[in-house]
Amino acid sequence: MRAVIIVLAGVLFAFAGRAQEYDVVLANGRVMDPGSGLDGVRSVGIRGAKIAAISETPLQGRSVVDCAGLVVAPGFIDLHSHGQTPENYRFKAKDGVTTALELEVGVSPVPEWYHAREGKALINFGATSGHIPARIAVMHDSGTLLPRDEAVNRAATPEEVRQTYELVRTGLDEGALGIGMGIAYVPLATREEILQLFGLAAERKAVIYVHMRNGGPVEPGVVDALQEVIADAAATGASVHVVHITSMAIRETPLCLRMIEGARQRGIDITTEMYPYTAGMTDLGSAIFAEGWQAKQGGIGYGDLQWALTGERLTAETFARYRKIGGMVAIHSIPEEVVRQTIANPLVMIASDGILNNGKGHPRAAGTYARVLGRYVREQHALTLMDALRKMTVMPADRLGMPNKGRIAVGADADVTVFDPARVADKATFENPAQYSQGISYVLVNGTLVVNHGELVDGIAPGQPVRRPVVK
Ligand SMILES: [Zn+2]
C-alpha cells in the first residue's frame, strides 16, 4: 500500500513538473470556434492528440507555432469525399481538411476498407456502409465506384434485395458511419426497398446519406425525390442527410430548402450540404445520362458536359463514344446565383464530393474549402467567416454525433486548421484540378502537423479511422 502511495506521488510530482509545457502551442492566432462562438486572440496548447488549453496568456511548448495574423479554426470535416487515396488526402490537407469521409456512395465490405488505410493515412478517414457497392457485388455489375450495367438495367430479384440488405446491415454493425445511398444510380431500386433501409437506419440510430432518386425541374424530379426521403424519414424515424442539394435541385434549390426547413420544424432530422461550384461531375457511363438527361439537368446540352480526362467539351458524337467507355464528366448546370444564395443559407453545410485520379477530376477535390473562404467570404461577402467555418466544422461534427470533433475546446481532438484570411484561395480549375489551395498555413491532425509553413509534411500518417459512435 505504502509503495503504491509513493509511486503515485512520484507520478503526480513528475506530472506537475511539466504540467505547463505542451507538445505544440499555436501562439497568438485569432481563434474562431463556431461551436462556442469564441472569436479572439488566444494561444492553444496541445498535448498528445488533444487540445489541452486555450489561453489569453502565453503558453510554454516544446514546439511553438507563431499564428499572429492567422485564423486558428477547427480542422474542416468533409462529409462527402470519394477520394480516399494518399493523393486525395494530400490535396484535402492542403485545403484545410483534417477528416475526409466517403458517406454518399459508401463502401462494402467495411472492415477491409478501414484496414487498408489504418496507420497509413495523412488525415482522418471513414465511410458508410454503402447500398451501391453492396448492390454492385450482389448483382455482379461491372462498375467500380458506380453501377454501369446489371444493377442499372434490371430489377433486383427478392433474393438479391435480401442479400443487399444483409451486406448493408453487416457493414453498419461493423462500425460504418451510417448508410450510404445513391438511388439515382440504381433507378430500379423500389420505394419499398429504400424504405426498408431507412427502417434499418432508424433501428440502429444511424444516419442515411442520400443522393436522391431524381433531380431537376421535370417530374419525376427533385421535388418528388425529396418528398420520398422526407416521407421515409417521417415513417421510420431515421435521420437523413441529403447530399449536394444544388446539383440535384438546380433552380429548384430555394424550394427544396424550404421543404427541408419545414420538415425540420416538424421534427424530422434532415440536413443537407453543397459544394461551391457551378458544375457537378459524375460517370458518363452511369444511369444519370439515360435518355432525357438534358431536361433533367435543368435544360442543358452536350456542350455543357466537359470530359475530365482532356478538358474538352462534348458533342453528340463524343457523348455517344465516351458513354460506352465511361469516365468522369463535369456537368455545367448550376447557376452562379444559386451557388451564392445557397452558400449563405444557415441550413447548408459545405462538402466537396471530390475525387482525383492521377490528377484528373473536378476542382472541388482540391479547392472546395479555400474557395468558400476566399471567393465567397472575402471577395463576395456572401456569408461571414464564422458562418462559413460553422458549415465546415461543428455542423458536420454534430451530424456525425461527434462532440470531440469540429471544435477548438479543451478535450477536443487536436484537428486544427490555421489559415491566412487575406490570402486563402482555391487554385484548382476544371482544366487543371490538381492544384493545391493557397493560404492554408498549418494543419494538425490528432496533434501532428501535416501542413507546416504552408508545405505538406512527408512520411507521416497521423490520420485515424472514424467509426460510428455506439448510440444507446
Ligand atoms: Zn452524388
JSON list of C-alpha atoms and ligand atoms in Angstrom, two decimals, residues 80 104 185 211 243-244 353, ligand 1:
[
{"chain": "A", "resi": 80, "resn": "HIS", "atom": "CA", "xyz": [-18.52, 13.80, -48.91]},
{"chain": "A", "resi": 104, "resn": "GLU", "atom": "CA", "xyz": [-22.65, 9.12, -50.08]},
{"chain": "A", "resi": 185, "resn": "TYR", "atom": "CA", "xyz": [-27.60, 5.28, -59.73]},
{"chain": "A", "resi": 211, "resn": "HIS", "atom": "CA", "xyz": [-28.10, 11.06, -53.43]},
{"chain": "A", "resi": 243, "resn": "VAL", "atom": "CA", "xyz": [-26.06, 15.33, -50.43]},
{"chain": "A", "resi": 244, "resn": "HIS", "atom": "CA", "xyz": [-25.16, 18.10, -52.91]},
{"chain": "A", "resi": 353, "resn": "ASP", "atom": "CA", "xyz": [-17.99, 15.44, -53.34]},
{"chain": "B", "resi": 1, "resn": "ZN", "atom": "ZN", "xyz": [-23.87, 12.24, -55.74]}
]
